[in-house]
mmCIF file of C-alpha atoms and ligand atoms in Angstrom:
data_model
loop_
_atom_site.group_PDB
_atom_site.id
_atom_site.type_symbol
_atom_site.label_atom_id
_atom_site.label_comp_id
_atom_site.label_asym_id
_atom_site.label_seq_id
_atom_site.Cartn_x
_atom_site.Cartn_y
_atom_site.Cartn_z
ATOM 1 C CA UNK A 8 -4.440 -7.213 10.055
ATOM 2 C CA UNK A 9 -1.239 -9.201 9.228
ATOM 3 C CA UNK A 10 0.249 -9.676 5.643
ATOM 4 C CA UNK A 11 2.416 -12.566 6.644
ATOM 5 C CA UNK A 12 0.586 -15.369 5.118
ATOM 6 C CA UNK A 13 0.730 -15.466 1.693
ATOM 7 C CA UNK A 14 -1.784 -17.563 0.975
ATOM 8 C CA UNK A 15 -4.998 -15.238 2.028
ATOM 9 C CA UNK A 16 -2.847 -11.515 1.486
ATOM 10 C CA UNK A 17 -3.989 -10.413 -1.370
ATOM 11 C CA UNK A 18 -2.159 -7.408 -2.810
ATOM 12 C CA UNK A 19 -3.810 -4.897 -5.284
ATOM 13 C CA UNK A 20 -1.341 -2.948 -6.748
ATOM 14 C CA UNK A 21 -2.001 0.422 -8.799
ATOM 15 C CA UNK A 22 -0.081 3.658 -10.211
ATOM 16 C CA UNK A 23 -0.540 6.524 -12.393
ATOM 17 C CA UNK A 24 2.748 7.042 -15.164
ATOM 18 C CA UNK A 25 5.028 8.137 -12.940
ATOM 19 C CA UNK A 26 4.767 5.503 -10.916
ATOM 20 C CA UNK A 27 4.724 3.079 -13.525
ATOM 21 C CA UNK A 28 7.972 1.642 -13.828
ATOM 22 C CA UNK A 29 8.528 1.322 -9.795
ATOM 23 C CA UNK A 30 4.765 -0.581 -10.092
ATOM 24 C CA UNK A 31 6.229 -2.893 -12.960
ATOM 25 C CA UNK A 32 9.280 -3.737 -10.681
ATOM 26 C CA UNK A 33 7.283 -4.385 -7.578
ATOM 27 C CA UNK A 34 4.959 -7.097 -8.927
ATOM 28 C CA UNK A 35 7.536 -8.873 -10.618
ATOM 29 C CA UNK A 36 8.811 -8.864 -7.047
ATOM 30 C CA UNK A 37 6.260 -9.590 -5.092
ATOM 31 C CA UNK A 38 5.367 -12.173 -7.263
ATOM 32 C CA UNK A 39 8.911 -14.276 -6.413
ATOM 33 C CA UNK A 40 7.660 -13.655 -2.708
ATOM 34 C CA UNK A 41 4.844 -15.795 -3.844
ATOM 35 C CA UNK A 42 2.138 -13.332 -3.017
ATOM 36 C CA UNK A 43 -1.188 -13.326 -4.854
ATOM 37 C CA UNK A 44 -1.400 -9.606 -6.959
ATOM 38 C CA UNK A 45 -3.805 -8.057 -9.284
ATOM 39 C CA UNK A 46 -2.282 -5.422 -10.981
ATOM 40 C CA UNK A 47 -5.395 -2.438 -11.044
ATOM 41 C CA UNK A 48 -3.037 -0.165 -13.983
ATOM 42 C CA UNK A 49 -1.921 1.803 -15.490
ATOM 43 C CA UNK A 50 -0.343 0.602 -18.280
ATOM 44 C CA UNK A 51 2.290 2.846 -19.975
ATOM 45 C CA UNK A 52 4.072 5.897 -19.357
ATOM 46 C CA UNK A 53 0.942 7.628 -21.186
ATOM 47 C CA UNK A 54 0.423 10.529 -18.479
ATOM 48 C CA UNK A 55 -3.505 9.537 -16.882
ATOM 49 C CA UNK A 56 -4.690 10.830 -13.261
ATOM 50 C CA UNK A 57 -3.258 9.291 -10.274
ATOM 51 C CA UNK A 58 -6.740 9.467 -8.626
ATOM 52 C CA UNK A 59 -8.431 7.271 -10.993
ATOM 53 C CA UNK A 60 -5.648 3.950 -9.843
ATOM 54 C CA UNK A 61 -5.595 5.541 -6.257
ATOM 55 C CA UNK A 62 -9.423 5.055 -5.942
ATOM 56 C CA UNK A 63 -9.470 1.852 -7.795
ATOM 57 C CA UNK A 64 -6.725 0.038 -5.604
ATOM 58 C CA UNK A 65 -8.748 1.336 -2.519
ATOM 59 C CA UNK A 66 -12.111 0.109 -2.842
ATOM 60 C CA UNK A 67 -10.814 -3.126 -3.467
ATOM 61 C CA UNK A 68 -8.830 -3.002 -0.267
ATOM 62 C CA UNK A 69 -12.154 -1.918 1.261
ATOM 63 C CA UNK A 70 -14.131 -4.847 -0.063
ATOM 64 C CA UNK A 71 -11.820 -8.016 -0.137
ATOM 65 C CA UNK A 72 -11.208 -9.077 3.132
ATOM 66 C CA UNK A 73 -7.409 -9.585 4.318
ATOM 67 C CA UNK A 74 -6.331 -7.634 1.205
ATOM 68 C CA UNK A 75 -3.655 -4.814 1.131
ATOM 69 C CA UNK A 76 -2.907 -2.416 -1.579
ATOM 70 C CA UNK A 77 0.402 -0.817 -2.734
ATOM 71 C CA UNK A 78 0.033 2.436 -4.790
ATOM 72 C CA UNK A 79 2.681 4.854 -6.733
ATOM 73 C CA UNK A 80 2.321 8.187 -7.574
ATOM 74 C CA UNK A 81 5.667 10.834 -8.263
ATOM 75 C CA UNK A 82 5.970 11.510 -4.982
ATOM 76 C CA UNK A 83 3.081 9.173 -3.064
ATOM 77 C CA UNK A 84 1.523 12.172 -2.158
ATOM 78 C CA UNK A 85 -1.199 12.560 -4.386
ATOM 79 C CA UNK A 86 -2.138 8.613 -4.426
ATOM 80 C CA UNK A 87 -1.921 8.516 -0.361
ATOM 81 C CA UNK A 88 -4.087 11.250 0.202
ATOM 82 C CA UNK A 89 -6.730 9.849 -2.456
ATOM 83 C CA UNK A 90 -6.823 6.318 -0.983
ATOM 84 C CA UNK A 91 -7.357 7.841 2.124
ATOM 85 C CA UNK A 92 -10.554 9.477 1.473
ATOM 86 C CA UNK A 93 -11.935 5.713 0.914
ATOM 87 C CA UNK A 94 -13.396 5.169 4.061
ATOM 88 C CA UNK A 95 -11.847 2.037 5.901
ATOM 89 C CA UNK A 96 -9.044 2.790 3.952
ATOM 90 C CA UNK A 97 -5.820 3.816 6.237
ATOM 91 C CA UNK A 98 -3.155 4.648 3.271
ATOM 92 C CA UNK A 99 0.404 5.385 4.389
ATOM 93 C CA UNK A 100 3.393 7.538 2.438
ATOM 94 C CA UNK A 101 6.659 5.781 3.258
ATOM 95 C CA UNK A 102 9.935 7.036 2.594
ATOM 96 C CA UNK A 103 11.654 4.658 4.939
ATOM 97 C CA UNK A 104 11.762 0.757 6.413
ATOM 98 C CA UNK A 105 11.223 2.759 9.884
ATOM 99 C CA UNK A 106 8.002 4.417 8.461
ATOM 100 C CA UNK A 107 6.650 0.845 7.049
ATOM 101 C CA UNK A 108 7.188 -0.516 10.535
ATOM 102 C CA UNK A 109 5.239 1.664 12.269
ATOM 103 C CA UNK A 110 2.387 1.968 10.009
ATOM 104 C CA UNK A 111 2.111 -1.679 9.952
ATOM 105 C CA UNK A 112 2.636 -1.613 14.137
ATOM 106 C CA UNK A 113 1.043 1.265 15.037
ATOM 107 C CA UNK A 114 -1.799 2.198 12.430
ATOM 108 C CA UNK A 115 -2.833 -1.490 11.156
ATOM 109 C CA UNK A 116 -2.071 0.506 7.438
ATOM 110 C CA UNK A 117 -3.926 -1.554 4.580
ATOM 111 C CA UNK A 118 -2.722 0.751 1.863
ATOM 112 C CA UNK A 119 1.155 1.718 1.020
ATOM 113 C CA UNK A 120 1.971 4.575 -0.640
ATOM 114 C CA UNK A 121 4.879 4.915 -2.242
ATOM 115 C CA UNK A 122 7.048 7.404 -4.271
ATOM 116 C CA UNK A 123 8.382 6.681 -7.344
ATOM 117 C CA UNK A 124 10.545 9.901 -7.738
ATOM 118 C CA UNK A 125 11.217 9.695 -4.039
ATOM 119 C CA UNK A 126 12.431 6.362 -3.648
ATOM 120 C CA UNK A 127 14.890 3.795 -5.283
ATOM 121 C CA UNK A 128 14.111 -0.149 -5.823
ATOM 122 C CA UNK A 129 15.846 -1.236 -3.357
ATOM 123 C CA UNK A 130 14.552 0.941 -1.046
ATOM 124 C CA UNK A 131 11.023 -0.173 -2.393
ATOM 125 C CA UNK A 132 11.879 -3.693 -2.036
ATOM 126 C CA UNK A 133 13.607 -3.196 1.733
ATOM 127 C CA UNK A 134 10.103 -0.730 2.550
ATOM 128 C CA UNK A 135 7.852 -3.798 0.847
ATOM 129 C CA UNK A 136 9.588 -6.549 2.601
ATOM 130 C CA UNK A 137 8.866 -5.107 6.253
ATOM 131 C CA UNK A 138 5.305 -4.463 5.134
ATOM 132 C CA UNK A 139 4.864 -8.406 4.673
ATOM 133 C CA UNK A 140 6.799 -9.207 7.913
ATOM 134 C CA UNK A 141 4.974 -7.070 9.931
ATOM 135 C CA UNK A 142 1.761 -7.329 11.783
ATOM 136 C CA UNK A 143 -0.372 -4.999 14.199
ATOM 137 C CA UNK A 144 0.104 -4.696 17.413
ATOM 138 C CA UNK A 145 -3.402 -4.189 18.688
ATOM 139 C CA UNK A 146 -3.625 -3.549 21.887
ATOM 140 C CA UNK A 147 -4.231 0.222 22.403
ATOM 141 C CA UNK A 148 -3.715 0.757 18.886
ATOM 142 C CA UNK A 149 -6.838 -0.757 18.101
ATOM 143 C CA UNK A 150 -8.634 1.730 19.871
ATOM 144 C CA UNK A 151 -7.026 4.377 18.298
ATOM 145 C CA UNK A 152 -7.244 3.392 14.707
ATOM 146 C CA UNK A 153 -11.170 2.624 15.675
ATOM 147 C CA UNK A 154 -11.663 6.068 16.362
ATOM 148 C CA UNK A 155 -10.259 7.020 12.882
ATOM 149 C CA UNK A 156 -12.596 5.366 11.349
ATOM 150 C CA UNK A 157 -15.642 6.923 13.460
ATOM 151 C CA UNK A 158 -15.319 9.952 11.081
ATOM 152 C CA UNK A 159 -16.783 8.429 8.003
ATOM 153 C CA UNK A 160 -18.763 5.370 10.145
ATOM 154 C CA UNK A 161 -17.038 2.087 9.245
HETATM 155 C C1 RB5 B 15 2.679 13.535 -11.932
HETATM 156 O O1 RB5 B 15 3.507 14.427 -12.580
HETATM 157 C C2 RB5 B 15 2.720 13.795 -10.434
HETATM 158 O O2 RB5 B 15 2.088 14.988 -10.137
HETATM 159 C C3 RB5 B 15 2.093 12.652 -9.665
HETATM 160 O O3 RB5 B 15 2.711 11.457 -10.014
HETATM 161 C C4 RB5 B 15 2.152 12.703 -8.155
HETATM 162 O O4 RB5 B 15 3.456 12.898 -7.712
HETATM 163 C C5 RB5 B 15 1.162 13.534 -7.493
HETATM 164 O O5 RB5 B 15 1.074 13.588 -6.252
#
């Protein structure tokens, strides 16, 4: 996959309240990149369940095609390990540029998780603008991300 055309990426974007404000800043952001983004909630600080907006974001990586998601929990724990039981679904917790990188290089991710307690702005922004800039290598890591997916059969 590769994220670097903006006019077919588009980015579904989800968080649960802790998460909210770093989701707020990131699609005003990634809107001046010009991407297309549908914000999947929440909405408020209201404490909901990071699952719900984990699994929402994920499925409609899984069914648009050329779409990516970003998600926000606390930490980008909880969110990255829900996304990732959607199958086709390869969600990645980044704390670092180095991290986005390789998940974009090396494991074709289609999900990033991020933490909102973990990381500042303009880390986010510096983690989201190497997730746009980067595509996957292929190559033997196609082979290897196939056999991921052989586990749940897509
Ligand atoms: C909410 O307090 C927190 O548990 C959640 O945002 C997340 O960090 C879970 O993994």
């Amino acid at each position: 996959m590769d994220y670097t055309n903006r006019q077919n990426t588009i980015v579904f974007i989800g968080s649960d309240h802790a998460g909210f404000w770093a989701k707020q800043k990131t699609c005003d952001y990634i809107r001046s990149l010009e991407y297309q983004i549908e914000d999947l909630g929440t909405d408020s600080e209201k404490p909901v369940d990071y699952p719900d907006y984990a699994i929402k974001v994920a499925q409609r990586v899984r069914e648009t095609p050329g779409a990516c998601g970003i998600v926000f929990c606390g930490t980008g724990i909880g969110v990255s390990i829900t996304a990732n039981k959607v199958p086709g679904i390869r969600a990645a917790l980044c704390t670092s540029p180095y991290h986005v990188e390789m998940a974009r290089r090396h494991n074709d991710a289609n999900v990033l998780a991020l933490g909102a307690r973990i990381s500042t702005f303009e880390e986010i922004k510096k983690m989201i603008d190497v997730w746009f800039s980067t595509p996957f290598d292929g190559g033997r890591h196609q082979r290897r991300v196939e056999k991921i997916h052989l586990l749940t059969g897509c």
